[in-house]
PDB file of C-alpha atoms in Angstrom:
ATOM      1  CA  UNK A 709      -0.073   0.039  -0.106  1.00  0.00           C
ATOM      2  CA  UNK A 710       1.499   3.195  -0.728  1.00  0.00           C
ATOM      3  CA  UNK A 711       0.705   6.492   1.336  1.00  0.00           C
ATOM      4  CA  UNK A 712      -1.460   9.572  -0.708  1.00  0.00           C
ATOM      5  CA  UNK A 713      -2.041  12.893  -0.118  1.00  0.00           C
ATOM      6  CA  UNK A 714      -3.594  15.323  -2.767  1.00  0.00           C
ATOM      7  CA  UNK A 715      -7.289  14.671  -3.281  1.00  0.00           C
ATOM      8  CA  UNK A 716      -7.259  11.439  -1.152  1.00  0.00           C
ATOM      9  CA  UNK A 717     -10.306   9.628  -3.001  1.00  0.00           C
ATOM     10  CA  UNK A 718      -9.278  10.146  -5.884  1.00  0.00           C
ATOM     11  CA  UNK A 719     -12.342  11.087  -7.599  1.00  0.00           C
ATOM     12  CA  UNK A 720     -13.087  12.203 -11.480  1.00  0.00           C
ATOM     13  CA  UNK A 721     -15.828  14.423 -12.507  1.00  0.00           C
ATOM     14  CA  UNK A 722     -17.941  12.050 -13.572  1.00  0.00           C
ATOM     15  CA  UNK A 723     -17.575   9.335 -10.522  1.00  0.00           C
ATOM     16  CA  UNK A 724     -20.782   8.459  -9.003  1.00  0.00           C
ATOM     17  CA  UNK A 725     -20.192   8.241  -5.127  1.00  0.00           C
ATOM     18  CA  UNK A 726     -21.698   6.503  -2.264  1.00  0.00           C
ATOM     19  CA  UNK A 727     -21.152   7.028   1.632  1.00  0.00           C
ATOM     20  CA  UNK A 728     -21.893   4.430   4.443  1.00  0.00           C
ATOM     21  CA  UNK A 729     -22.102   4.958   7.802  1.00  0.00           C
ATOM     22  CA  UNK A 730     -21.335   8.935   7.996  1.00  0.00           C
ATOM     23  CA  UNK A 731     -24.861   9.708   9.516  1.00  0.00           C
ATOM     24  CA  UNK A 732     -22.937   8.190  12.869  1.00  0.00           C
ATOM     25  CA  UNK A 733     -20.111  10.905  12.296  1.00  0.00           C
ATOM     26  CA  UNK A 734     -21.434  14.106  11.806  1.00  0.00           C
ATOM     27  CA  UNK A 735     -17.651  16.041  11.976  1.00  0.00           C
ATOM     28  CA  UNK A 736     -16.938  13.838   8.749  1.00  0.00           C
ATOM     29  CA  UNK A 737     -19.543  16.290   6.675  1.00  0.00           C
ATOM     30  CA  UNK A 738     -16.362  18.180   5.376  1.00  0.00           C
ATOM     31  CA  UNK A 739     -14.702  14.976   3.960  1.00  0.00           C
ATOM     32  CA  UNK A 740     -17.577  14.061   1.575  1.00  0.00           C
ATOM     33  CA  UNK A 741     -17.282  14.724  -1.966  1.00  0.00           C
ATOM     34  CA  UNK A 742     -20.777  17.467  -2.966  1.00  0.00           C
ATOM     35  CA  UNK A 743     -22.427  14.416  -5.048  1.00  0.00           C
ATOM     36  CA  UNK A 744     -21.991  12.302  -2.982  1.00  0.00           C
ATOM     37  CA  UNK A 745     -25.259   9.855  -2.098  1.00  0.00           C
ATOM     38  CA  UNK A 746     -25.653   9.259   1.886  1.00  0.00           C
ATOM     39  CA  UNK A 747     -26.537   5.441   2.055  1.00  0.00           C
ATOM     40  CA  UNK A 748     -28.589   5.529   5.668  1.00  0.00           C
ATOM     41  CA  UNK A 749     -29.443   2.042   5.469  1.00  0.00           C
ATOM     42  CA  UNK A 750     -28.241  -1.645   4.439  1.00  0.00           C
ATOM     43  CA  UNK A 751     -29.408  -1.520   0.710  1.00  0.00           C
ATOM     44  CA  UNK A 752     -26.996  -1.582  -2.182  1.00  0.00           C
ATOM     45  CA  UNK A 753     -26.211   1.606  -3.938  1.00  0.00           C
ATOM     46  CA  UNK A 754     -24.000   1.374  -6.984  1.00  0.00           C
ATOM     47  CA  UNK A 755     -21.085   3.615  -7.330  1.00  0.00           C
ATOM     48  CA  UNK A 756     -18.014   4.034  -8.836  1.00  0.00           C
ATOM     49  CA  UNK A 757     -16.236   4.813  -5.652  1.00  0.00           C
ATOM     50  CA  UNK A 758     -18.164   3.791  -2.453  1.00  0.00           C
ATOM     51  CA  UNK A 759     -16.640   5.462   0.831  1.00  0.00           C
ATOM     52  CA  UNK A 760     -17.254   3.206   4.277  1.00  0.00           C
ATOM     53  CA  UNK A 761     -17.078   5.060   7.677  1.00  0.00           C
ATOM     54  CA  UNK A 762     -16.636   2.822  10.601  1.00  0.00           C
ATOM     55  CA  UNK A 763     -15.540   3.194  14.093  1.00  0.00           C
ATOM     56  CA  UNK A 764     -14.490  -0.347  15.188  1.00  0.00           C
ATOM     57  CA  UNK A 765     -13.376  -3.581  13.479  1.00  0.00           C
ATOM     58  CA  UNK A 766     -16.824  -4.783  14.535  1.00  0.00           C
ATOM     59  CA  UNK A 767     -18.619  -2.538  12.733  1.00  0.00           C
ATOM     60  CA  UNK A 768     -15.947  -3.423   9.743  1.00  0.00           C
ATOM     61  CA  UNK A 769     -16.630  -6.653   9.505  1.00  0.00           C
ATOM     62  CA  UNK A 770     -20.588  -6.402  10.248  1.00  0.00           C
ATOM     63  CA  UNK A 771     -20.736  -2.956   7.060  1.00  0.00           C
ATOM     64  CA  UNK A 772     -18.106  -4.088   4.914  1.00  0.00           C
ATOM     65  CA  UNK A 773     -19.542  -6.661   2.586  1.00  0.00           C
ATOM     66  CA  UNK A 774     -22.470  -4.523   2.182  1.00  0.00           C
ATOM     67  CA  UNK A 775     -20.345  -1.353   0.762  1.00  0.00           C
ATOM     68  CA  UNK A 776     -18.357  -3.709  -1.514  1.00  0.00           C
ATOM     69  CA  UNK A 777     -21.762  -5.266  -3.391  1.00  0.00           C
ATOM     70  CA  UNK A 778     -22.172  -1.545  -4.022  1.00  0.00           C
ATOM     71  CA  UNK A 779     -18.786  -1.131  -6.146  1.00  0.00           C
ATOM     72  CA  UNK A 780     -19.381  -0.938  -9.998  1.00  0.00           C
ATOM     73  CA  UNK A 781     -16.708  -3.358 -11.733  1.00  0.00           C
ATOM     74  CA  UNK A 782     -13.603  -1.016 -12.096  1.00  0.00           C
ATOM     75  CA  UNK A 783     -14.692   0.885  -8.768  1.00  0.00           C
ATOM     76  CA  UNK A 784     -13.263   1.275  -5.549  1.00  0.00           C
ATOM     77  CA  UNK A 785     -14.190   0.821  -1.857  1.00  0.00           C
ATOM     78  CA  UNK A 786     -12.374   2.923   0.829  1.00  0.00           C
ATOM     79  CA  UNK A 787     -12.678   2.288   4.539  1.00  0.00           C
ATOM     80  CA  UNK A 788     -12.253   5.205   6.733  1.00  0.00           C
ATOM     81  CA  UNK A 789     -11.735   5.048  10.374  1.00  0.00           C
ATOM     82  CA  UNK A 790     -10.659   7.322  13.825  1.00  0.00           C
ATOM     83  CA  UNK A 791      -7.314   7.605  14.510  1.00  0.00           C
ATOM     84  CA  UNK A 792      -6.467   6.021  17.419  1.00  0.00           C
ATOM     85  CA  UNK A 793      -5.028   9.849  18.884  1.00  0.00           C
ATOM     86  CA  UNK A 794      -8.876  10.976  18.849  1.00  0.00           C
ATOM     87  CA  UNK A 795     -10.918  10.990  22.066  1.00  0.00           C
ATOM     88  CA  UNK A 796     -13.031   7.805  21.601  1.00  0.00           C
ATOM     89  CA  UNK A 797     -11.225   6.249  18.353  1.00  0.00           C
ATOM     90  CA  UNK A 798     -10.622   2.965  17.683  1.00  0.00           C
ATOM     91  CA  UNK A 799      -7.497   1.124  18.799  1.00  0.00           C
ATOM     92  CA  UNK A 800      -8.707  -1.941  17.322  1.00  0.00           C
ATOM     93  CA  UNK A 801      -8.844  -0.181  14.055  1.00  0.00           C
ATOM     94  CA  UNK A 802      -6.127   0.515  11.867  1.00  0.00           C
ATOM     95  CA  UNK A 803      -4.288   0.502   8.487  1.00  0.00           C
ATOM     96  CA  UNK A 804      -3.525  -3.810   8.935  1.00  0.00           C
ATOM     97  CA  UNK A 805      -6.611  -4.466  10.230  1.00  0.00           C
ATOM     98  CA  UNK A 806      -8.463  -2.804   7.645  1.00  0.00           C
ATOM     99  CA  UNK A 807      -6.096  -4.618   5.344  1.00  0.00           C
ATOM    100  CA  UNK A 808      -6.900  -8.140   6.978  1.00  0.00           C
ATOM    101  CA  UNK A 809     -10.976  -7.575   6.687  1.00  0.00           C
ATOM    102  CA  UNK A 810     -10.514  -6.526   2.910  1.00  0.00           C
ATOM    103  CA  UNK A 811      -8.138 -10.047   2.384  1.00  0.00           C
ATOM    104  CA  UNK A 812     -10.769 -12.172   4.216  1.00  0.00           C
ATOM    105  CA  UNK A 813     -13.136 -10.849   1.759  1.00  0.00           C
ATOM    106  CA  UNK A 814     -11.671 -11.392  -1.381  1.00  0.00           C
ATOM    107  CA  UNK A 815     -10.707  -7.732  -1.661  1.00  0.00           C
ATOM    108  CA  UNK A 816      -6.817  -6.272  -1.739  1.00  0.00           C
ATOM    109  CA  UNK A 817      -5.272  -3.246  -0.014  1.00  0.00           C
ATOM    110  CA  UNK A 818      -4.276  -0.858  -2.785  1.00  0.00           C
ATOM    111  CA  UNK A 819      -3.534   2.424  -1.063  1.00  0.00           C
ATOM    112  CA  UNK A 820      -4.055   4.278   1.991  1.00  0.00           C
ATOM    113  CA  UNK A 821      -4.664   7.790   3.003  1.00  0.00           C
ATOM    114  CA  UNK A 822      -5.035  10.478   6.046  1.00  0.00           C
ATOM    115  CA  UNK A 823      -7.703  12.324   5.382  1.00  0.00           C
ATOM    116  CA  UNK A 824      -7.581  14.562   8.476  1.00  0.00           C
ATOM    117  CA  UNK A 825      -6.271  14.598  12.414  1.00  0.00           C
ATOM    118  CA  UNK A 826      -8.746  12.118  12.737  1.00  0.00           C
ATOM    119  CA  UNK A 827     -10.182  10.205  10.343  1.00  0.00           C
ATOM    120  CA  UNK A 828      -7.540   7.738   8.399  1.00  0.00           C
ATOM    121  CA  UNK A 829      -8.696   5.581   5.189  1.00  0.00           C
ATOM    122  CA  UNK A 830      -7.761   2.353   3.601  1.00  0.00           C
ATOM    123  CA  UNK A 831      -8.540   1.790  -0.307  1.00  0.00           C
ATOM    124  CA  UNK A 832      -9.347  -1.259  -1.982  1.00  0.00           C
ATOM    125  CA  UNK A 833     -10.485  -3.007  -4.495  1.00  0.00           C
ATOM    126  CA  UNK A 834     -11.303  -7.211  -5.828  1.00  0.00           C
ATOM    127  CA  UNK A 835      -8.762  -9.297  -5.580  1.00  0.00           C
ATOM    128  CA  UNK A 836      -7.170 -10.229  -8.617  1.00  0.00           C
ATOM    129  CA  UNK A 837      -8.469  -6.886 -10.327  1.00  0.00           C
TER     130      UNK A 837
END
């Protein structure tokens, strides 16, 4: 995995973006693209780029399959998680934890970035793509 900084979600002007979990974290509103569709339930909302915000490894394990199913072929899934430095941050969730859960779900981590002083993210794609 490589660290990325400019334009952290690597979006094009035409990308369809679906966001899961952001409603639980009002502080991330400034990180979201203006055109993003906020998925409020477990439904499938196909997109070129899916952003999944989670607070713990258990949340990620529970929500990963739904978010991954929404990624259109050739698209990307970003798992966004609070850093351990944040009060109430997820000490059980880090780049390695996300990578491990990607791999057990037939995905592979292909990049990571720091979104803010409070949030980091790992980008994945289906394994073998």
